[in-house]
mmCIF file of C-alpha atoms in Angstrom:
data_model
loop_
_atom_site.group_PDB
_atom_site.id
_atom_site.type_symbol
_atom_site.label_atom_id
_atom_site.label_comp_id
_atom_site.label_asym_id
_atom_site.label_seq_id
_atom_site.Cartn_x
_atom_site.Cartn_y
_atom_site.Cartn_z
ATOM 1 C CA MET B 635 0.000 0.000 0.000
ATOM 2 C CA THR B 636 0.970 3.586 -0.572
ATOM 3 C CA ASP B 637 0.583 6.402 1.944
ATOM 4 C CA ALA B 638 -2.475 8.619 2.079
ATOM 5 C CA LEU B 639 -1.056 12.086 2.598
ATOM 6 C CA ILE B 640 -3.044 14.914 4.133
ATOM 7 C CA ILE B 641 -2.151 18.039 2.186
ATOM 8 C CA ASP B 642 -4.487 20.580 3.742
ATOM 9 C CA ALA B 643 -7.541 21.038 5.943
ATOM 10 C CA CYS B 644 -9.983 23.895 6.351
ATOM 11 C CA ARG B 645 -13.384 24.597 7.837
ATOM 12 C CA THR B 646 -16.009 27.237 8.359
ATOM 13 C CA PRO B 647 -16.647 28.794 11.744
ATOM 14 C CA ARG B 648 -19.394 27.072 13.723
ATOM 15 C CA GLY B 649 -22.521 29.207 13.757
ATOM 16 C CA ILE B 650 -25.431 28.909 16.157
ATOM 17 C CA GLY B 651 -27.780 26.342 14.663
ATOM 18 C CA LYS B 652 -31.072 28.184 15.075
ATOM 19 C CA GLN B 653 -33.062 29.986 12.416
ATOM 20 C CA GLY B 654 -32.968 33.732 12.937
ATOM 21 C CA LYS B 655 -30.053 33.513 15.405
ATOM 22 C CA GLY B 656 -27.107 31.888 13.668
ATOM 23 C CA GLY B 657 -24.802 33.841 11.402
ATOM 24 C CA MET B 658 -24.998 31.207 8.651
ATOM 25 C CA ALA B 659 -28.558 29.968 9.203
ATOM 26 C CA HIS B 660 -29.895 31.931 6.217
ATOM 27 C CA LEU B 661 -27.535 30.209 3.772
ATOM 28 C CA HIS B 662 -27.991 27.008 1.758
ATOM 29 C CA PRO B 663 -25.909 24.044 3.010
ATOM 30 C CA GLN B 664 -24.331 23.779 -0.436
ATOM 31 C CA HIS B 665 -22.924 27.254 0.162
ATOM 32 C CA LEU B 666 -21.100 26.112 3.298
ATOM 33 C CA GLY B 667 -19.710 23.106 1.448
ATOM 34 C CA SER B 668 -18.642 25.186 -1.527
ATOM 35 C CA THR B 669 -16.876 27.648 0.795
ATOM 36 C CA VAL B 670 -14.420 25.054 2.100
ATOM 37 C CA LEU B 671 -14.050 23.287 -1.251
ATOM 38 C CA ARG B 672 -13.219 26.560 -2.982
ATOM 39 C CA ALA B 673 -10.708 27.390 -0.260
ATOM 40 C CA LEU B 674 -8.925 24.040 -0.678
ATOM 41 C CA ALA B 675 -8.654 24.583 -4.418
ATOM 42 C CA GLU B 676 -7.373 28.145 -4.083
ATOM 43 C CA ARG B 677 -4.959 27.472 -1.236
ATOM 44 C CA ASN B 678 -3.346 24.572 -3.083
ATOM 45 C CA SER B 679 -3.631 25.796 -6.698
ATOM 46 C CA LEU B 680 -5.582 22.656 -7.583
ATOM 47 C CA ASP B 681 -6.575 21.663 -11.052
ATOM 48 C CA THR B 682 -9.994 20.454 -9.917
ATOM 49 C CA ALA B 683 -10.278 18.226 -13.001
ATOM 50 C CA ASP B 684 -7.698 16.028 -11.258
ATOM 51 C CA VAL B 685 -9.908 15.438 -8.199
ATOM 52 C CA ASP B 686 -10.905 11.780 -8.443
ATOM 53 C CA ASP B 687 -13.722 12.011 -5.935
ATOM 54 C CA ILE B 688 -15.255 14.128 -3.182
ATOM 55 C CA ILE B 689 -16.489 12.019 -0.266
ATOM 56 C CA TRP B 690 -18.838 14.005 1.944
ATOM 57 C CA GLY B 691 -20.561 13.390 5.272
ATOM 58 C CA THR B 692 -24.066 14.677 6.017
ATOM 59 C CA SER B 693 -26.347 13.015 8.519
ATOM 60 C CA ALA B 694 -29.768 14.632 8.006
ATOM 61 C CA GLN B 695 -30.023 14.113 4.250
ATOM 62 C CA VAL B 696 -33.448 15.676 3.875
ATOM 63 C CA VAL B 697 -34.820 18.701 2.009
ATOM 64 C CA GLU B 698 -31.918 21.164 1.420
ATOM 65 C CA GLN B 699 -29.375 18.649 2.700
ATOM 66 C CA GLY B 700 -30.581 15.920 0.366
ATOM 67 C CA GLY B 701 -29.396 15.391 -3.189
ATOM 68 C CA ASP B 702 -25.689 14.536 -2.664
ATOM 69 C CA LEU B 703 -24.174 17.619 -1.024
ATOM 70 C CA GLY B 704 -20.660 16.502 -1.956
ATOM 71 C CA ARG B 705 -21.325 16.749 -5.670
ATOM 72 C CA MET B 706 -23.593 19.807 -5.507
ATOM 73 C CA SER B 707 -21.177 21.746 -3.288
ATOM 74 C CA ALA B 708 -18.342 21.043 -5.730
ATOM 75 C CA LEU B 709 -20.406 22.326 -8.630
ATOM 76 C CA ASP B 710 -21.329 25.400 -6.580
ATOM 77 C CA ALA B 711 -17.620 25.940 -5.839
ATOM 78 C CA GLY B 712 -16.811 26.030 -9.542
ATOM 79 C CA TYR B 713 -15.024 22.684 -9.650
ATOM 80 C CA ASP B 714 -14.485 21.012 -12.982
ATOM 81 C CA VAL B 715 -17.403 18.717 -13.784
ATOM 82 C CA LYS B 716 -14.947 15.793 -13.874
ATOM 83 C CA ALA B 717 -14.655 15.985 -10.068
ATOM 84 C CA SER B 718 -17.222 13.455 -8.899
ATOM 85 C CA GLY B 719 -18.853 13.426 -5.472
ATOM 86 C CA VAL B 720 -20.725 11.142 -3.089
ATOM 87 C CA THR B 721 -22.416 11.778 0.257
ATOM 88 C CA LEU B 722 -22.624 9.314 3.149
ATOM 89 C CA ASP B 723 -24.270 9.029 6.550
ATOM 90 C CA ARG B 724 -22.775 7.456 9.652
ATOM 91 C CA PHE B 725 -24.685 9.852 11.879
ATOM 92 C CA CYS B 726 -22.204 11.840 14.034
ATOM 93 C CA GLY B 727 -19.292 9.768 12.697
ATOM 94 C CA SER B 728 -19.823 10.839 9.083
ATOM 95 C CA GLY B 729 -16.985 13.378 8.998
ATOM 96 C CA ILE B 730 -14.366 10.864 10.143
ATOM 97 C CA THR B 731 -15.785 8.168 7.895
ATOM 98 C CA SER B 732 -15.532 10.394 4.803
ATOM 99 C CA VAL B 733 -11.809 10.922 5.546
ATOM 100 C CA ASN B 734 -11.272 7.236 6.284
ATOM 101 C CA MET B 735 -12.872 6.228 2.997
ATOM 102 C CA ALA B 736 -10.851 8.798 1.088
ATOM 103 C CA ALA B 737 -7.677 7.545 2.747
ATOM 104 C CA GLY B 738 -8.584 3.961 1.883
ATOM 105 C CA MET B 739 -9.035 4.830 -1.775
ATOM 106 C CA VAL B 740 -5.630 6.542 -1.905
ATOM 107 C CA MET B 741 -3.823 3.873 0.142
ATOM 108 C CA SER B 742 -5.197 1.124 -2.098
ATOM 109 C CA GLY B 743 -3.840 2.875 -5.173
ATOM 110 C CA LEU B 744 -7.299 3.222 -6.734
ATOM 111 C CA GLU B 745 -7.303 7.031 -6.534
ATOM 112 C CA ASP B 746 -4.625 9.748 -6.383
ATOM 113 C CA LEU B 747 -6.422 12.903 -5.292
ATOM 114 C CA VAL B 748 -9.503 12.805 -3.081
ATOM 115 C CA ILE B 749 -11.267 15.424 -0.975
ATOM 116 C CA ALA B 750 -13.163 14.408 2.159
ATOM 117 C CA GLY B 751 -15.339 16.433 4.460
ATOM 118 C CA GLY B 752 -18.853 17.153 5.561
ATOM 119 C CA THR B 753 -21.613 19.675 6.108
ATOM 120 C CA GLU B 754 -24.415 19.926 8.624
ATOM 121 C CA MET B 755 -26.810 22.818 9.126
ATOM 122 C CA MET B 756 -28.636 22.063 12.337
ATOM 123 C CA SER B 757 -30.584 25.284 11.906
ATOM 124 C CA LEU B 758 -32.617 23.625 9.152
ATOM 125 C CA PRO B 759 -36.047 22.304 10.152
ATOM 126 C CA LYS B 760 -35.799 18.551 10.675
ATOM 127 C CA THR B 761 -38.312 15.973 9.533
ATOM 128 C CA GLY B 762 -38.721 12.388 10.687
ATOM 129 C CA ALA B 763 -38.585 10.691 14.073
ATOM 130 C CA LEU B 764 -35.841 11.020 16.658
ATOM 131 C CA ARG B 765 -36.623 7.429 17.541
ATOM 132 C CA LEU B 766 -34.282 5.149 15.599
ATOM 133 C CA GLY B 767 -35.986 2.034 14.304
ATOM 134 C CA ALA B 768 -39.400 3.503 15.170
ATOM 135 C CA ASP B 769 -41.138 2.010 12.134
ATOM 136 C CA ASN B 770 -39.666 -1.448 12.596
ATOM 137 C CA ALA B 771 -41.154 -3.235 15.583
ATOM 138 C CA HIS B 772 -38.916 -6.237 14.987
ATOM 139 C CA LEU B 773 -35.725 -4.169 15.111
ATOM 140 C CA GLU B 774 -36.971 -2.264 18.134
ATOM 141 C CA GLU B 775 -37.541 -5.534 19.944
ATOM 142 C CA ILE B 776 -33.990 -6.700 19.203
ATOM 143 C CA HIS B 777 -32.211 -3.359 19.684
ATOM 144 C CA PRO B 778 -34.341 -0.679 21.375
ATOM 145 C CA GLN B 779 -32.716 2.696 20.750
ATOM 146 C CA PRO B 780 -33.529 5.803 22.821
ATOM 147 C CA HIS B 781 -32.733 9.436 22.211
ATOM 148 C CA GLN B 782 -28.997 10.072 22.513
ATOM 149 C CA GLY B 783 -29.443 12.347 25.524
ATOM 150 C CA VAL B 784 -31.354 9.660 27.391
ATOM 151 C CA ALA B 785 -28.581 7.214 26.457
ATOM 152 C CA ALA B 786 -26.006 9.663 27.836
ATOM 153 C CA ASP B 787 -27.798 9.787 31.169
ATOM 154 C CA ALA B 788 -28.090 5.990 31.175
ATOM 155 C CA VAL B 789 -24.350 5.574 30.595
ATOM 156 C CA ALA B 790 -23.471 8.114 33.302
ATOM 157 C CA THR B 791 -25.759 6.274 35.733
ATOM 158 C CA MET B 792 -24.255 2.876 34.904
ATOM 159 C CA GLU B 793 -20.693 4.207 35.149
ATOM 160 C CA GLY B 794 -21.282 6.076 38.395
ATOM 161 C CA ILE B 795 -20.079 9.359 36.891
ATOM 162 C CA SER B 796 -21.474 12.270 38.884
ATOM 163 C CA ARG B 797 -23.215 15.430 37.716
ATOM 164 C CA GLN B 798 -20.399 17.418 39.346
ATOM 165 C CA ALA B 799 -17.729 15.600 37.324
ATOM 166 C CA LEU B 800 -19.666 16.188 34.105
ATOM 167 C CA ASP B 801 -20.159 19.884 34.826
ATOM 168 C CA GLU B 802 -16.489 20.340 35.727
ATOM 169 C CA HIS B 803 -15.554 18.645 32.461
ATOM 170 C CA ALA B 804 -17.848 20.972 30.508
ATOM 171 C CA ALA B 805 -16.472 24.091 32.198
ATOM 172 C CA ASP B 806 -12.935 22.916 31.381
ATOM 173 C CA SER B 807 -13.909 22.546 27.720
ATOM 174 C CA GLN B 808 -15.150 26.152 27.658
ATOM 175 C CA ALA B 809 -11.948 27.387 29.310
ATOM 176 C CA LYS B 810 -9.745 25.554 26.806
ATOM 177 C CA ALA B 811 -11.759 26.894 23.859
ATOM 178 C CA GLU B 812 -11.486 30.427 25.191
ATOM 179 C CA VAL B 813 -7.697 30.186 25.293
ATOM 180 C CA ALA B 814 -7.531 28.568 21.842
ATOM 181 C CA ILE B 815 -9.620 31.337 20.279
ATOM 182 C CA LYS B 816 -7.697 34.136 21.988
ATOM 183 C CA GLU B 817 -4.378 32.643 20.870
ATOM 184 C CA GLY B 818 -5.563 32.132 17.280
ATOM 185 C CA ARG B 819 -5.030 28.366 17.316
ATOM 186 C CA PHE B 820 -7.848 27.822 14.807
ATOM 187 C CA ASP B 821 -6.806 30.581 12.411
ATOM 188 C CA ARG B 822 -4.928 28.455 9.867
ATOM 189 C CA SER B 823 -7.963 26.312 9.100
ATOM 190 C CA LEU B 824 -10.824 28.742 9.610
ATOM 191 C CA ILE B 825 -12.374 30.139 6.416
ATOM 192 C CA PRO B 826 -14.805 33.073 6.681
ATOM 193 C CA VAL B 827 -18.190 32.412 5.124
ATOM 194 C CA LEU B 828 -19.398 35.136 2.770
ATOM 195 C CA ASN B 829 -22.868 35.971 1.614
ATOM 196 C CA LEU B 830 -23.592 35.831 -2.108
ATOM 197 C CA ASP B 831 -23.040 39.601 -2.309
ATOM 198 C CA GLY B 832 -19.537 39.226 -0.836
ATOM 199 C CA THR B 833 -20.295 40.564 2.626
ATOM 200 C CA VAL B 834 -19.223 38.520 5.630
ATOM 201 C CA ALA B 835 -21.842 36.132 7.013
ATOM 202 C CA LEU B 836 -19.619 34.693 9.771
ATOM 203 C CA ASP B 837 -15.881 34.789 10.444
ATOM 204 C CA HIS B 838 -15.634 33.573 14.059
ATOM 205 C CA GLU B 839 -16.831 30.852 16.409
ATOM 206 C CA GLU B 840 -20.334 31.809 17.446
ATOM 207 C CA PHE B 841 -21.252 29.232 20.087
ATOM 208 C CA PRO B 842 -18.671 29.404 22.958
ATOM 209 C CA ARG B 843 -19.636 30.890 26.317
ATOM 210 C CA PRO B 844 -16.428 32.305 27.835
ATOM 211 C CA GLY B 845 -16.401 32.447 31.599
ATOM 212 C CA THR B 846 -18.592 29.394 32.076
ATOM 213 C CA THR B 847 -18.077 27.801 35.494
ATOM 214 C CA ALA B 848 -18.985 24.441 36.971
ATOM 215 C CA GLU B 849 -20.920 26.288 39.660
ATOM 216 C CA GLY B 850 -23.014 28.030 37.027
ATOM 217 C CA LEU B 851 -23.624 24.800 35.138
ATOM 218 C CA ALA B 852 -24.760 23.113 38.357
ATOM 219 C CA LYS B 853 -27.794 25.417 38.388
ATOM 220 C CA LEU B 854 -29.102 24.178 35.025
ATOM 221 C CA THR B 855 -32.026 21.766 34.896
ATOM 222 C CA PRO B 856 -31.329 18.384 33.257
ATOM 223 C CA SER B 857 -32.667 18.346 29.700
ATOM 224 C CA PHE B 858 -33.678 14.747 29.140
ATOM 225 C CA ALA B 859 -35.821 13.727 32.129
ATOM 226 C CA ALA B 860 -39.097 14.895 30.559
ATOM 227 C CA MET B 861 -38.049 13.555 27.185
ATOM 228 C CA ALA B 862 -37.364 10.131 28.691
ATOM 229 C CA ASP B 863 -41.000 9.848 29.802
ATOM 230 C CA HIS B 864 -42.773 11.530 26.884
ATOM 231 C CA PRO B 865 -45.049 9.092 24.966
ATOM 232 C CA LEU B 866 -43.665 8.351 21.503
ATOM 233 C CA ASP B 867 -46.617 6.526 19.960
ATOM 234 C CA ASP B 868 -50.245 5.537 20.491
ATOM 235 C CA GLU B 869 -49.130 2.731 22.791
ATOM 236 C CA GLY B 870 -47.449 5.237 25.088
ATOM 237 C CA THR B 871 -43.928 3.869 24.567
ATOM 238 C CA THR B 872 -41.251 6.085 26.105
ATOM 239 C CA PHE B 873 -37.479 6.280 25.749
ATOM 240 C CA ARG B 874 -37.151 5.161 29.364
ATOM 241 C CA GLN B 875 -39.141 2.030 28.526
ATOM 242 C CA LEU B 876 -36.931 1.342 25.510
ATOM 243 C CA VAL B 877 -33.848 1.353 27.737
ATOM 244 C CA ALA B 878 -35.653 -0.807 30.286
ATOM 245 C CA LYS B 879 -36.266 -3.489 27.666
ATOM 246 C CA LYS B 880 -32.512 -4.083 27.621
ATOM 247 C CA TYR B 881 -31.606 -2.956 31.140
ATOM 248 C CA PRO B 882 -34.655 -3.583 33.347
ATOM 249 C CA ASP B 883 -32.828 -2.893 36.625
ATOM 250 C CA LEU B 884 -31.329 0.434 35.553
ATOM 251 C CA GLN B 885 -32.853 3.471 37.283
ATOM 252 C CA ILE B 886 -31.669 6.304 35.057
ATOM 253 C CA GLU B 887 -30.516 9.480 36.789
ATOM 254 C CA HIS B 888 -30.528 12.631 34.690
ATOM 255 C CA PHE B 889 -27.331 14.688 34.582
ATOM 256 C CA HIS B 890 -27.010 16.169 31.095
ATOM 257 C CA HIS B 891 -28.224 19.602 30.061
ATOM 258 C CA ALA B 892 -27.440 22.255 27.462
ATOM 259 C CA GLY B 893 -24.178 23.180 29.179
ATOM 260 C CA ASN B 894 -22.607 19.708 29.315
ATOM 261 C CA SER B 895 -23.943 18.482 25.978
ATOM 262 C CA SER B 896 -22.686 19.353 22.503
ATOM 263 C CA GLY B 897 -23.787 22.630 20.976
ATOM 264 C CA VAL B 898 -26.322 22.834 18.145
ATOM 265 C CA VAL B 899 -24.469 24.555 15.284
ATOM 266 C CA ASP B 900 -24.003 24.869 11.531
ATOM 267 C CA GLY B 901 -20.676 24.157 9.840
ATOM 268 C CA ALA B 902 -18.617 22.493 7.122
ATOM 269 C CA ALA B 903 -15.074 21.168 6.803
ATOM 270 C CA ALA B 904 -12.857 19.594 4.157
ATOM 271 C CA LEU B 905 -9.483 17.847 3.844
ATOM 272 C CA LEU B 906 -7.323 17.271 0.775
ATOM 273 C CA LEU B 907 -5.678 13.835 0.501
ATOM 274 C CA ALA B 908 -3.218 12.712 -2.146
ATOM 275 C CA SER B 909 -0.884 9.880 -3.035
ATOM 276 C CA PRO B 910 2.861 10.579 -2.709
ATOM 277 C CA GLU B 911 3.182 10.268 -6.493
ATOM 278 C CA TYR B 912 0.562 12.917 -7.177
ATOM 279 C CA ALA B 913 1.869 15.209 -4.451
ATOM 280 C CA ASN B 914 5.442 15.009 -5.755
ATOM 281 C CA ALA B 915 4.401 15.515 -9.354
ATOM 282 C CA HIS B 916 2.339 18.617 -8.554
ATOM 283 C CA GLY B 917 4.442 20.254 -5.852
ATOM 284 C CA LEU B 918 2.005 19.600 -2.988
ATOM 285 C CA GLN B 919 3.605 19.592 0.452
ATOM 286 C CA ALA B 920 2.208 16.915 2.754
ATOM 287 C CA ARG B 921 1.400 17.921 6.318
ATOM 288 C CA ALA B 922 0.586 14.444 7.626
ATOM 289 C CA ARG B 923 -0.160 10.874 6.647
ATOM 290 C CA VAL B 924 -2.900 8.503 7.688
ATOM 291 C CA VAL B 925 -1.424 5.766 9.890
ATOM 292 C CA ALA B 926 -4.499 3.618 10.528
ATOM 293 C CA ILE B 927 -8.286 3.704 10.388
ATOM 294 C CA ALA B 928 -10.914 1.589 12.135
ATOM 295 C CA ASN B 929 -14.641 1.209 12.688
ATOM 296 C CA MET B 930 -16.342 -0.293 15.710
ATOM 297 C CA GLY B 931 -19.895 -1.134 16.701
ATOM 298 C CA ASP B 932 -21.229 -1.440 20.246
ATOM 299 C CA ASP B 933 -24.564 -1.669 22.059
ATOM 300 C CA PRO B 934 -27.176 0.386 20.117
ATOM 301 C CA THR B 935 -29.263 0.918 23.263
ATOM 302 C CA LEU B 936 -26.494 2.653 25.183
ATOM 303 C CA MET B 937 -25.365 4.030 21.833
ATOM 304 C CA LEU B 938 -22.379 6.105 23.009
ATOM 305 C CA ASN B 939 -19.828 3.547 24.192
ATOM 306 C CA ALA B 940 -18.017 2.579 20.974
ATOM 307 C CA PRO B 941 -15.185 5.203 21.051
ATOM 308 C CA VAL B 942 -13.099 3.283 23.620
ATOM 309 C CA PRO B 943 -13.093 -0.043 21.697
ATOM 310 C CA ALA B 944 -12.644 1.911 18.446
ATOM 311 C CA ALA B 945 -9.531 3.580 19.878
ATOM 312 C CA ARG B 946 -8.157 0.249 21.022
ATOM 313 C CA LYS B 947 -8.835 -1.267 17.605
ATOM 314 C CA VAL B 948 -7.132 1.506 15.633
ATOM 315 C CA LEU B 949 -4.141 1.431 18.014
ATOM 316 C CA ALA B 950 -3.799 -2.314 17.502
ATOM 317 C CA LYS B 951 -3.956 -1.876 13.734
ATOM 318 C CA ALA B 952 -1.175 0.685 13.934
ATOM 319 C CA GLY B 953 0.895 -1.418 16.325
ATOM 320 C CA LEU B 954 0.819 1.415 18.860
ATOM 321 C CA THR B 955 -0.277 2.016 22.453
ATOM 322 C CA VAL B 956 -1.860 5.071 24.064
ATOM 323 C CA ASP B 957 1.632 6.100 25.162
ATOM 324 C CA ASP B 958 2.628 6.469 21.500
ATOM 325 C CA ILE B 959 -0.118 9.039 20.880
ATOM 326 C CA ASP B 960 0.712 12.676 21.578
ATOM 327 C CA LEU B 961 -2.813 14.118 21.383
ATOM 328 C CA PHE B 962 -6.380 12.792 21.391
ATOM 329 C CA GLU B 963 -9.597 14.263 20.033
ATOM 330 C CA ILE B 964 -12.787 12.632 21.322
ATOM 331 C CA ASN B 965 -15.995 14.366 20.305
ATOM 332 C CA GLU B 966 -17.869 15.786 23.261
ATOM 333 C CA ALA B 967 -21.316 14.694 22.111
ATOM 334 C CA PHE B 968 -22.167 14.619 25.807
ATOM 335 C CA ALA B 969 -19.838 15.101 28.754
ATOM 336 C CA VAL B 970 -20.093 11.434 29.699
ATOM 337 C CA VAL B 971 -18.654 10.323 26.344
ATOM 338 C CA SER B 972 -15.343 12.146 26.684
ATOM 339 C CA GLU B 973 -15.199 11.653 30.458
ATOM 340 C CA LYS B 974 -15.622 7.878 30.140
ATOM 341 C CA PHE B 975 -13.116 7.797 27.248
ATOM 342 C CA GLN B 976 -10.419 9.409 29.371
ATOM 343 C CA ARG B 977 -11.167 7.236 32.397
ATOM 344 C CA ASP B 978 -11.333 3.922 30.551
ATOM 345 C CA LEU B 979 -8.110 4.490 28.618
ATOM 346 C CA GLU B 980 -6.387 6.090 31.643
ATOM 347 C CA LEU B 981 -5.281 9.034 29.535
ATOM 348 C CA ASP B 982 -3.223 12.028 30.541
ATOM 349 C CA ARG B 983 -5.945 14.698 30.419
ATOM 350 C CA SER B 984 -3.480 17.324 29.235
ATOM 351 C CA LYS B 985 -3.368 15.442 25.920
ATOM 352 C CA VAL B 986 -7.129 15.290 25.301
ATOM 353 C CA ASN B 987 -9.212 17.937 23.509
ATOM 354 C CA VAL B 988 -6.597 20.541 24.322
ATOM 355 C CA ASN B 989 -8.515 23.303 22.515
ATOM 356 C CA GLY B 990 -11.904 22.447 23.957
ATOM 357 C CA GLY B 991 -14.581 20.375 22.306
ATOM 358 C CA ALA B 992 -18.159 20.282 21.158
ATOM 359 C CA MET B 993 -19.593 21.296 24.539
ATOM 360 C CA ALA B 994 -17.925 24.670 23.997
ATOM 361 C CA LEU B 995 -17.621 24.919 20.231
ATOM 362 C CA GLY B 996 -20.591 22.949 18.905
ATOM 363 C CA HIS B 997 -21.169 19.762 16.933
ATOM 364 C CA PRO B 998 -22.242 20.161 13.270
ATOM 365 C CA ILE B 999 -23.082 16.460 13.050
ATOM 366 C CA GLY B 1000 -21.841 15.319 9.616
ATOM 367 C CA ALA B 1001 -18.947 17.803 9.565
ATOM 368 C CA THR B 1002 -17.561 17.395 13.079
ATOM 369 C CA GLY B 1003 -15.214 14.479 12.409
ATOM 370 C CA SER B 1004 -13.516 16.378 9.593
ATOM 371 C CA VAL B 1005 -13.298 19.456 11.824
ATOM 372 C CA LEU B 1006 -11.582 17.411 14.535
ATOM 373 C CA ILE B 1007 -9.018 15.915 12.154
ATOM 374 C CA GLY B 1008 -8.126 19.397 10.910
ATOM 375 C CA THR B 1009 -7.922 20.695 14.476
ATOM 376 C CA MET B 1010 -5.642 17.809 15.385
ATOM 377 C CA LEU B 1011 -3.371 18.529 12.423
ATOM 378 C CA ASP B 1012 -3.035 22.194 13.341
ATOM 379 C CA GLU B 1013 -2.343 21.394 16.993
ATOM 380 C CA LEU B 1014 0.285 18.755 16.253
ATOM 381 C CA GLU B 1015 2.096 21.371 14.195
ATOM 382 C CA ARG B 1016 1.663 24.095 16.815
ATOM 383 C CA GLN B 1017 3.165 21.911 19.538
ATOM 384 C CA ASP B 1018 5.676 20.206 17.219
ATOM 385 C CA LEU B 1019 4.246 16.783 18.078
ATOM 386 C CA ARG B 1020 3.962 13.650 15.983
ATOM 387 C CA ARG B 1021 0.803 11.545 16.287
ATOM 388 C CA GLY B 1022 -2.880 12.143 17.004
ATOM 389 C CA LEU B 1023 -5.880 9.867 17.443
ATOM 390 C CA ILE B 1024 -9.390 11.059 16.634
ATOM 391 C CA THR B 1025 -12.641 9.232 17.353
ATOM 392 C CA MET B 1026 -16.277 9.886 18.167
ATOM 393 C CA CYS B 1027 -19.513 8.131 19.006
ATOM 394 C CA ALA B 1028 -22.289 7.767 16.444
ATOM 395 C CA ALA B 1029 -25.945 6.837 16.745
ATOM 396 C CA GLY B 1030 -26.700 3.164 16.414
ATOM 397 C CA GLY B 1031 -23.800 2.393 18.743
ATOM 398 C CA MET B 1032 -20.851 3.049 16.411
ATOM 399 C CA ALA B 1033 -17.504 4.823 16.324
ATOM 400 C CA PRO B 1034 -15.003 5.443 13.516
ATOM 401 C CA ALA B 1035 -11.396 6.215 14.452
ATOM 402 C CA ILE B 1036 -8.256 7.444 12.734
ATOM 403 C CA ILE B 1037 -4.603 7.979 13.651
ATOM 404 C CA ILE B 1038 -2.616 10.605 11.766
ATOM 405 C CA GLU B 1039 1.102 11.355 11.863
ATOM 406 C CA ARG B 1040 2.993 14.455 10.781
ATOM 407 C CA VAL B 1041 5.446 14.120 7.946
#
């Protein structure tokens, strides 16, 4: 196999994902995708006719986000029509999966120049049920799946992780993000989003709440207690009952709220990957290479526990241990996910999410994984470090993972 080289990474700011409030909420999702694709082409003087494929992650592929955003965003960005595109959905893990698939195509020798990324506009009105498997009674009987927030509370209860620990973790994420923004740690990758008339729509992170404290978070009411008991159908089925089908003795305590859960935001991100042959022939300077990729499934009812086994799997594939990894990025879908990740792997916390995470910065579902890989790349360079591991939970009880290494 050949190496899959990461040439560049860029992303939009993350805008508040509410209509009428977010700086990008009035734009079409194709516009966010085209913003980062255009930036990659311009920054690297790409002949876009050479792009073999554009692999894009978008989870809610409905209405404006339907119709293959990868291809449509490339056309909107002015790419040559020869640059094909495909869009995938692994829920929250889509943005890592798009990069992993692009890397696999390059490493296999089937492609030479591939772009990977994702877009999610959470400000768009959503259609369909939050209840996975709701229309399939057979599946629901085998694998009952609650709302992710209810699953987060269930995991925290089972693991004995306290509300105080989760709130302290969330406050720490806000503090780290505040420092990162003030020091310009995101500047290399961040691309301002312009309106069609050329004025600036958004050029900064819109979600963080500087000055957040654990004491302030402790005053917030848990978000998912009422949701856990709200009837979902004519039979009166609730999310709490779905969990009880699998874990009848579990008495769920409710700890998660808006402050220790990931932020609802809009955003897009993209990475440029190339084979060594293409990079050398076209004067592209590699910033990193993909060392190993992995996918892992876990219990769909608890839903959020796959990142730890995914990390162990990708480390084994690379022939490495946690001690060989300089930095970790674990998506903060909920505080319990990243807290459990650090506890289970016994990680040095100074190496994890060093610039804050989704609790402070937001989680644009299908784009987040690509954002995190770009953030990792920038931070490895800033600290002159070598290797980073990135993973995240995904609905259905899944987690993709990737290890990258500077070159």
